[in-house]
Coordinates of C-alpha atoms in Angstrom, one line a residue:
X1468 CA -1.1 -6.3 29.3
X1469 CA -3.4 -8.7 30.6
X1470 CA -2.8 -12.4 32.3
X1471 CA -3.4 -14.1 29.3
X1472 CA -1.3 -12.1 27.1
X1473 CA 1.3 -12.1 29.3
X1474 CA 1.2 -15.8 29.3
X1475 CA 1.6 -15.9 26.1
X1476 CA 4.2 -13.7 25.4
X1477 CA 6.2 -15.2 28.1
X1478 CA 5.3 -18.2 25.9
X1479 CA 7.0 -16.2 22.9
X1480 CA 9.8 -15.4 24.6
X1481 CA 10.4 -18.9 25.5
X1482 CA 9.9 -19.7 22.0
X1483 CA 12.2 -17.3 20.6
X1484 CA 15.0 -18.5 23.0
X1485 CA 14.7 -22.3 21.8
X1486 CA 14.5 -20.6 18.3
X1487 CA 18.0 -18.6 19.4
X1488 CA 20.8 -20.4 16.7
X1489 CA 19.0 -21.2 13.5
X1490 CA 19.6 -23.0 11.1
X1491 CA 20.5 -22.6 7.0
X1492 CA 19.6 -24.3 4.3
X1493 CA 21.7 -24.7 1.0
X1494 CA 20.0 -22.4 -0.7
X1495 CA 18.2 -18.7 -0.6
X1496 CA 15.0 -18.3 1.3
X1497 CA 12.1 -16.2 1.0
X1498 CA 9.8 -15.7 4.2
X1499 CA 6.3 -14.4 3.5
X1500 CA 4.3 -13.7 6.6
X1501 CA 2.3 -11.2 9.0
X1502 CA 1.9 -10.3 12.6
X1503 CA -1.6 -10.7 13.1
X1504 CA -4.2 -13.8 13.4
X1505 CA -6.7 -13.9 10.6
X1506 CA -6.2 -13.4 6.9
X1507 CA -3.9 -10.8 5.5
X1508 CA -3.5 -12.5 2.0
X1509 CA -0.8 -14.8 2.5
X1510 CA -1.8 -17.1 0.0
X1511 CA -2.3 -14.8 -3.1
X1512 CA 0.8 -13.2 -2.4
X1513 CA 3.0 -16.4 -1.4
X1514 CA 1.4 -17.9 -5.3
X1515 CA 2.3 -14.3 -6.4
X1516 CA 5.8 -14.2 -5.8
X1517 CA 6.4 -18.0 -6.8
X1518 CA 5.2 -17.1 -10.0
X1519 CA 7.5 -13.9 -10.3
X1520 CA 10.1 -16.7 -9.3
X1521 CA 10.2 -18.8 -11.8
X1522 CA 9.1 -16.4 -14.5
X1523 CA 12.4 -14.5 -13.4
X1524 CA 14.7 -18.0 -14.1
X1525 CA 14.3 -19.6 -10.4
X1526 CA 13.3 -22.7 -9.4
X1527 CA 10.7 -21.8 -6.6
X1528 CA 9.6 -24.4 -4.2
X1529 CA 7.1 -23.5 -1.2
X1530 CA 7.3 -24.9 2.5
X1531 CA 4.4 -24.7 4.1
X1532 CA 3.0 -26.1 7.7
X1533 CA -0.2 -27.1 6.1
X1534 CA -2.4 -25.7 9.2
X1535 CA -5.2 -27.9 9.5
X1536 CA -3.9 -30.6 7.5
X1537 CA -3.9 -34.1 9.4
X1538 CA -0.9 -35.4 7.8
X1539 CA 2.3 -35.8 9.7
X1540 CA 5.5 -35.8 9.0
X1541 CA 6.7 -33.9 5.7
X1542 CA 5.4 -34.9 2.5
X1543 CA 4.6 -33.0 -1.2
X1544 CA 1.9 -31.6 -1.6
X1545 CA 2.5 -31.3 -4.7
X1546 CA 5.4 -32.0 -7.3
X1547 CA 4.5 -29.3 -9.7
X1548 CA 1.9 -31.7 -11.3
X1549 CA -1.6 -30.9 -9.3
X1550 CA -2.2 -32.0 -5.7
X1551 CA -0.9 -35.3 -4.5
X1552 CA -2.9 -34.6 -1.0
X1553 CA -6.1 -33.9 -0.1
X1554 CA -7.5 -30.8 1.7
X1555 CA -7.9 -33.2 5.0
X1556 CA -4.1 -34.0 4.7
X1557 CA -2.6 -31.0 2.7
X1558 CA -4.5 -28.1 5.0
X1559 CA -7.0 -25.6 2.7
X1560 CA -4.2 -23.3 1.8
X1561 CA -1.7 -25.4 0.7
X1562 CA -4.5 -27.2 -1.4
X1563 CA -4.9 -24.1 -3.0
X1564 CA -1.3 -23.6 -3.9
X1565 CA -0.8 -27.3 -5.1
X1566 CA -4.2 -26.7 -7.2
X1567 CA -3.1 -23.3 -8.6
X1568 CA 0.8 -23.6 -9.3
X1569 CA 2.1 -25.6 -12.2
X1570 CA 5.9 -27.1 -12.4
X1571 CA 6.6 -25.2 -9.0
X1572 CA 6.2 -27.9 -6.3
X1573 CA 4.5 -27.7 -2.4
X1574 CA 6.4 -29.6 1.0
X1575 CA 4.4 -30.0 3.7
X1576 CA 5.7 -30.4 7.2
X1577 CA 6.0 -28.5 10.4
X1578 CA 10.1 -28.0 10.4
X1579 CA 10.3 -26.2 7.3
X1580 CA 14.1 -27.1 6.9
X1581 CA 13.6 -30.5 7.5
X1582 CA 11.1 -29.7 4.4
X1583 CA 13.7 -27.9 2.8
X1584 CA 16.4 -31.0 2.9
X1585 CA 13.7 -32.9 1.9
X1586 CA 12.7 -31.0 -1.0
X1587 CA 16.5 -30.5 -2.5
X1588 CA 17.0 -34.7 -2.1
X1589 CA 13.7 -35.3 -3.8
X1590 CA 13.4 -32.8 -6.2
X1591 CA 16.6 -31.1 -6.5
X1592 CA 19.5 -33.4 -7.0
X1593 CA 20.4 -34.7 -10.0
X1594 CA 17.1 -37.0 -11.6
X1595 CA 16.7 -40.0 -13.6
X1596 CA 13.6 -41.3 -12.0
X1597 CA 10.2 -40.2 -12.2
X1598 CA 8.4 -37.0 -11.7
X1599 CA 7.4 -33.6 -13.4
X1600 CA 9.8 -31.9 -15.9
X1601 CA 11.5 -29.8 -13.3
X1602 CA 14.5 -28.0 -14.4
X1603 CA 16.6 -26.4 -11.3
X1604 CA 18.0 -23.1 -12.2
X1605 CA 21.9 -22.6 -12.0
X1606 CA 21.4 -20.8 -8.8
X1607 CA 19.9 -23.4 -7.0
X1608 CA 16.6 -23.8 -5.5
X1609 CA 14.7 -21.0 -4.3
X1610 CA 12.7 -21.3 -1.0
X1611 CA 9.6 -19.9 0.0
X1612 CA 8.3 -20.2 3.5
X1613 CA 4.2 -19.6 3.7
X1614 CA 3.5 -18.4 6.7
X1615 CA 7.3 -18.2 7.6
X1616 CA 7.3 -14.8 9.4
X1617 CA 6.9 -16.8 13.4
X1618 CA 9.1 -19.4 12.0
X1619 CA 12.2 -19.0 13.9
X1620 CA 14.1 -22.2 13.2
X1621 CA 15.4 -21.1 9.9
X1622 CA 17.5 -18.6 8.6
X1623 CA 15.7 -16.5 5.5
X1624 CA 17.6 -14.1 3.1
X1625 CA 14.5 -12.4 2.8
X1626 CA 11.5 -11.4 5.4
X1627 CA 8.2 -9.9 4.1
X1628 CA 5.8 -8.7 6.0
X1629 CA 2.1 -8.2 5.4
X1630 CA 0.0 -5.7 7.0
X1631 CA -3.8 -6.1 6.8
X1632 CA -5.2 -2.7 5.2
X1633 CA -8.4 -3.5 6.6
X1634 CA -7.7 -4.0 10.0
X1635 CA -3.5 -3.7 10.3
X1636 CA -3.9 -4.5 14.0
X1637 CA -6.6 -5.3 15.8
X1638 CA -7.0 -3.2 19.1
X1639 CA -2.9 -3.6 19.2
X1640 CA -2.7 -6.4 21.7
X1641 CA -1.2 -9.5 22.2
X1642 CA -3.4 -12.8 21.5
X1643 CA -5.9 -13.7 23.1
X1644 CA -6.7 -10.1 23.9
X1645 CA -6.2 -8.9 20.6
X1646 CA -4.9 -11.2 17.5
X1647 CA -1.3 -9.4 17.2
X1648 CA 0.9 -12.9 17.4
X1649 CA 4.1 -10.8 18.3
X1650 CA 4.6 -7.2 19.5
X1651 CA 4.8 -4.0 17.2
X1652 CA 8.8 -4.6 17.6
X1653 CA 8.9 -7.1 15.5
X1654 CA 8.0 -5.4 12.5
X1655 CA 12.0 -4.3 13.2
X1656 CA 12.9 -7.6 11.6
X1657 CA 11.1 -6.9 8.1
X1658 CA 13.3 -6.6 5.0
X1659 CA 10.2 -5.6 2.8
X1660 CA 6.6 -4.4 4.2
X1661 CA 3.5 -4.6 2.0
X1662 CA 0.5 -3.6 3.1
X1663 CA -2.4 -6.1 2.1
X1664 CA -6.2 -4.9 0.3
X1665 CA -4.9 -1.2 -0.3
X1666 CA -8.1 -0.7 -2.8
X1667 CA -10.4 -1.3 0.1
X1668 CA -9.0 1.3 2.4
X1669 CA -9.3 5.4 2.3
X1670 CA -5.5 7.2 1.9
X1671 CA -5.6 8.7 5.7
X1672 CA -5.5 4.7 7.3
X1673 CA -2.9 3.9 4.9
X1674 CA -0.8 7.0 6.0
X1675 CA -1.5 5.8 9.6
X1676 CA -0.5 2.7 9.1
X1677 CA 2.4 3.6 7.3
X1678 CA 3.3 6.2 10.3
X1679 CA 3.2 3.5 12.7
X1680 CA 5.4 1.0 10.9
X1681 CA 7.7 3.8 10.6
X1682 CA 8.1 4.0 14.1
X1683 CA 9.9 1.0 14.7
X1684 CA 11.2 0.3 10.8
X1685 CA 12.4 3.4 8.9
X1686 CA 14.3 1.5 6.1
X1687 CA 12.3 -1.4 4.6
X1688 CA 10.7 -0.6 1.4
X1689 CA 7.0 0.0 1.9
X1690 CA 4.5 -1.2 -0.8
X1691 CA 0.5 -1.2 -1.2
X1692 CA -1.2 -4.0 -2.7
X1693 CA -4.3 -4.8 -4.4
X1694 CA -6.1 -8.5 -4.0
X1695 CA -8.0 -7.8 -7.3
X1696 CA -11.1 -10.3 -8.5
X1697 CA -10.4 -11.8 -11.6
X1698 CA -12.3 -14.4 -12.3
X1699 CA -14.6 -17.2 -11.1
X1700 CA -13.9 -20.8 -10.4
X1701 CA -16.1 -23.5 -11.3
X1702 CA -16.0 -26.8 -9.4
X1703 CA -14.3 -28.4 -12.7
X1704 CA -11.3 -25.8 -12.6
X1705 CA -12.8 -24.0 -15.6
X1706 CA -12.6 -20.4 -15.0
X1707 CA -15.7 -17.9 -16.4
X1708 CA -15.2 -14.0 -16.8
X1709 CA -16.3 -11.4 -13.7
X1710 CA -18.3 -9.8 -16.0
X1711 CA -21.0 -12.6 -15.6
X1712 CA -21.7 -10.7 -11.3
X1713 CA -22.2 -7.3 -12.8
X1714 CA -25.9 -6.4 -11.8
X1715 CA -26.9 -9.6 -10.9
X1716 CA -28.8 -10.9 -8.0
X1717 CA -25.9 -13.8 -5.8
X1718 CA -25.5 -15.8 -2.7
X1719 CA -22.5 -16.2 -1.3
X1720 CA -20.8 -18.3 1.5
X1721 CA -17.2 -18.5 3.3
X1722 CA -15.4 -20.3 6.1
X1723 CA -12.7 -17.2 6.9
X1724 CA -11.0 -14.9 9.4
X1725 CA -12.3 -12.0 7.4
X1726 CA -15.7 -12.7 6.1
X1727 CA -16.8 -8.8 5.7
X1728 CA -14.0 -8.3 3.4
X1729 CA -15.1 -11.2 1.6
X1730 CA -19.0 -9.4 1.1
X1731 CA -17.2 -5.9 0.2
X1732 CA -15.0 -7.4 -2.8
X1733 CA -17.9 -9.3 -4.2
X1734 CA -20.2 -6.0 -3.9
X1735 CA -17.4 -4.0 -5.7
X1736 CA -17.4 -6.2 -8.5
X1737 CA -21.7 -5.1 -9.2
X1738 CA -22.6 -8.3 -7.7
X1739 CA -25.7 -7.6 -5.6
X1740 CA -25.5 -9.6 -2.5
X1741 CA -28.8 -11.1 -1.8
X1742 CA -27.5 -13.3 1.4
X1743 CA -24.6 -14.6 2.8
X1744 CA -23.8 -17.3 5.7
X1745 CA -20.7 -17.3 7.4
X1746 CA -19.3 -20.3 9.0
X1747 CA -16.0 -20.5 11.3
X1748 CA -12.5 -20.1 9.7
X1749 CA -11.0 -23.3 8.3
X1750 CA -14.9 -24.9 8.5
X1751 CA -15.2 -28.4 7.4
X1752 CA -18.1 -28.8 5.1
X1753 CA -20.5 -31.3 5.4
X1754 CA -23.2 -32.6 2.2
X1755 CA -26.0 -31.6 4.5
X1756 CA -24.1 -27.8 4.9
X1757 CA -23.9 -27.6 1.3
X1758 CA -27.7 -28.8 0.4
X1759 CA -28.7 -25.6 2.7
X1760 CA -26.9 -23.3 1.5
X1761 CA -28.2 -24.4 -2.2
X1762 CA -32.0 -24.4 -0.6
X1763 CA -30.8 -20.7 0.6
X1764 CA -29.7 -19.7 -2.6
X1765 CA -32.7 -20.5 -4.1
X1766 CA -31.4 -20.6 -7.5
X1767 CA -28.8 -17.7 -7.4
X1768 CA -25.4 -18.2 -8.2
X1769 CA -23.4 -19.4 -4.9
X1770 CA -20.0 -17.5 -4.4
X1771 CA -17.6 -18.6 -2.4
X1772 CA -14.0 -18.5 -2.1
X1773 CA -11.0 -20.3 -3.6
X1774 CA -10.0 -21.8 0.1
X1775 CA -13.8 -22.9 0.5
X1776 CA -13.6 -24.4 -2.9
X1777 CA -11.0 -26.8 -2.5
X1778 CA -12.7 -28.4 0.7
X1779 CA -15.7 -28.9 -1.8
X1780 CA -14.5 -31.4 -4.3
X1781 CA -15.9 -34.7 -2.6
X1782 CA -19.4 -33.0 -2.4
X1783 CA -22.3 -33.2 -4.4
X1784 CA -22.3 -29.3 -5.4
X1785 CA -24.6 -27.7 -7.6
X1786 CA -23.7 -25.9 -11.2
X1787 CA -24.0 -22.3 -10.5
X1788 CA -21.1 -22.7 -7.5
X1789 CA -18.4 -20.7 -8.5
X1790 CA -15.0 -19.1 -6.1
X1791 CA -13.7 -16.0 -6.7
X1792 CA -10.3 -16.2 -8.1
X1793 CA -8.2 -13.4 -6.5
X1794 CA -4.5 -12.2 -7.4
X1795 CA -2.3 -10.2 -5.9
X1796 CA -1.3 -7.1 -7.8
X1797 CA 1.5 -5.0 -6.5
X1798 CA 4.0 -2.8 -8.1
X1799 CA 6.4 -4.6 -10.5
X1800 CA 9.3 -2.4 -8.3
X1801 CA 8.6 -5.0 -4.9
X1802 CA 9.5 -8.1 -6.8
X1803 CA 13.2 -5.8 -8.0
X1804 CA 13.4 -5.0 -4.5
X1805 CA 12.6 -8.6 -3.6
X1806 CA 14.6 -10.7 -5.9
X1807 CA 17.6 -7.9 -5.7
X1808 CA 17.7 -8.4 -2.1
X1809 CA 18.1 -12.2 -2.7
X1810 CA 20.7 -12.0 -4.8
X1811 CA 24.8 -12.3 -4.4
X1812 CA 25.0 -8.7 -4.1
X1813 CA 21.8 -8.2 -2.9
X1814 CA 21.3 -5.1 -0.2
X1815 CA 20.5 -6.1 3.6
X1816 CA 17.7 -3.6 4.7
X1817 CA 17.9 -4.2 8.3
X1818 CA 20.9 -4.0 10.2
X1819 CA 20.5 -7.7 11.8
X1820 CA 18.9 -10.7 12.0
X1821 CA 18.2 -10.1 16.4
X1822 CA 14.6 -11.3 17.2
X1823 CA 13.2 -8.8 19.6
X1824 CA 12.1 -9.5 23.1
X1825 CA 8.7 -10.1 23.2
X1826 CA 8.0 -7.2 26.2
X1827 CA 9.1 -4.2 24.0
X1828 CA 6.3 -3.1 23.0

């Protein structure tokens, strides 16, 4: 391990020992998260399983740091009813969430059970003001932490970890020499493991992966999933069929950590990828970015994706834009799993809630 590294895992451990007694809210709690920098389709999956939520007779509401997002404090991002921030405030992915998700609200704030509290006084106690028609289910509220894997402050009844098919973990170092944000040990703590963009990946790296979560978690359920296209976005919100890529010429655009992921879904869908320009993760658009990339396009349709979108609204943006709506398919047996695991008499996978030291690796 390099100086850096080991900077930064002593920074961990430090971390983790602040972390040591946390704290519970009133209710059951869901963490969705990863152990790597860079996308592993959080966002998808965290909408995903909200969905499955409520469908199921929960009342889901996400906590979510809103990375990127200038406002402080904690806040909603959303009551159920649309976005009540910006993408400036809110951060790009809870934007999304708050844009996508309908009578299932959004908290911002950094202490996610300061969010939580915050939530269940605004939202969840009994009502006779204003606000959306949200109906609490009999078991309570239903918490689920974006991003919550690293988030040590709060106790969760539930810890799911995504592994990125397409590059599970980096060169297997610590950041900033690699982009794992904890040691392989950690996986230890998992009480379900999915691992992320399955349809882009041959059978042998799966098994490998598989093999090497194995080695340091033998009993959480493991589970592939597909982020499948399913549509396009238009600035309005209006959604148009994929059919309209097949065999046709596009340009295409995107401010992620995994921008060659982003190429390879749109090519699998016919699309034929004429050009493409790649900004930095999280990039803040600007009119003059957006008149180039129209002048680049040169009348093709413009792709992009549904967390560039949402940074787009205030622009003057062309017609033929469209993002590429994306969902998160897995098998109907993780959400059992999931919501079984959450429940009264709900099976605990792992055998403790320990966080591991940071230097077994």
């Amino acid at each position: 391990m390099g100086l850096l590294s080991a900077l930064y895992g002593m920074g961990l451990s430090c971390k983790k020992y602040y972390c040591r007694n946390p704290r519970r809210l009133p209710a059951k709690v869901i963490s969705i998260g990863n152990l790597t920098l860079g996308g592993t389709g959080k966002t998808p999956a965290v909408i995903a399983v909200a969905q499955e939520a409520k469908e199921r007779g929960h009342a889901p509401c996400i906590l979510t740091r809103g990375y990127w997002g200038k406002t402080k404090g904690t806040g909603f991002v959303s009551r159920g009813e649309g976005p009540l921030m910006g993408t400036v405030e809110a951060g790009d992915e809870a934007s999304i969430m708050a844009e996508t998700l309908r009578n299932i609200p959004v908290v911002k704030g950094k202490d996610r059970y300061k969010a939580g509290l915050y939530a269940i006084n605004n939202l969840f106690a009994a009502r006779s003001g204003e606000g959306p028609p949200f109906t609490p289910a009999k078991t309570g509220p239903l918490f689920i932490l974006d991003d919550g894997y690293q988030h040590w402050k709060l106790q969760r009844d539930a810890d799911v970890l995504l592994i990125d098919g397409t590059n599970p973990f980096g060169n297997g170092k610590l950041f900033p020499e690699g982009i794992m944000r904890e040691p392989f040990s950690a996986i230890r703590r998992a009480h379900i493991i999915v691992i992320t963009k399955a349809d882009n990946v041959i059978q042998e790296r799966i098994s490998a992966i598989t093999d090497k979560v194995r080695e340091y978690n033998r009993e959480a359920p493991l589970y592939t999933a597909f982020h499948k296209p399913s549509g396009l976005i238009q600035s309005s919100g209006a959604i148009e069929g994929i059919e309209r890529l097949v065999d046709r010429s596009i340009y295409a655009f995107s401010g992620i950590a995994n921008p060659s992921y982003f190429q390879e879904t749109l090519s699998a869908t016919g699309a034929r990828v004429a050009g493409m320009r790649n900004f930095r993760d999280h990039h803040r658009y600007s009119q003059k970015d957006m008149d180039k990339i129209k002048s680049d396009a040169a009348g093709s349709d413009i792709i992009t994706t549904e967390k560039d979108l949402v940074k787009l609204r205030e622009l003057n943006t062309p017609e033929n834009l469209f993002a590429l709506k994306i969902d998160f398919t897995v098998d109907d047996d993780f959400y059992t799993t999931l919501f079984k695991i959450i429940s009264p008499q709900g099976r605990v996978y792992r055998l403790d809630n320990k966080i591991d030291n940071i230097f077994i690796l």
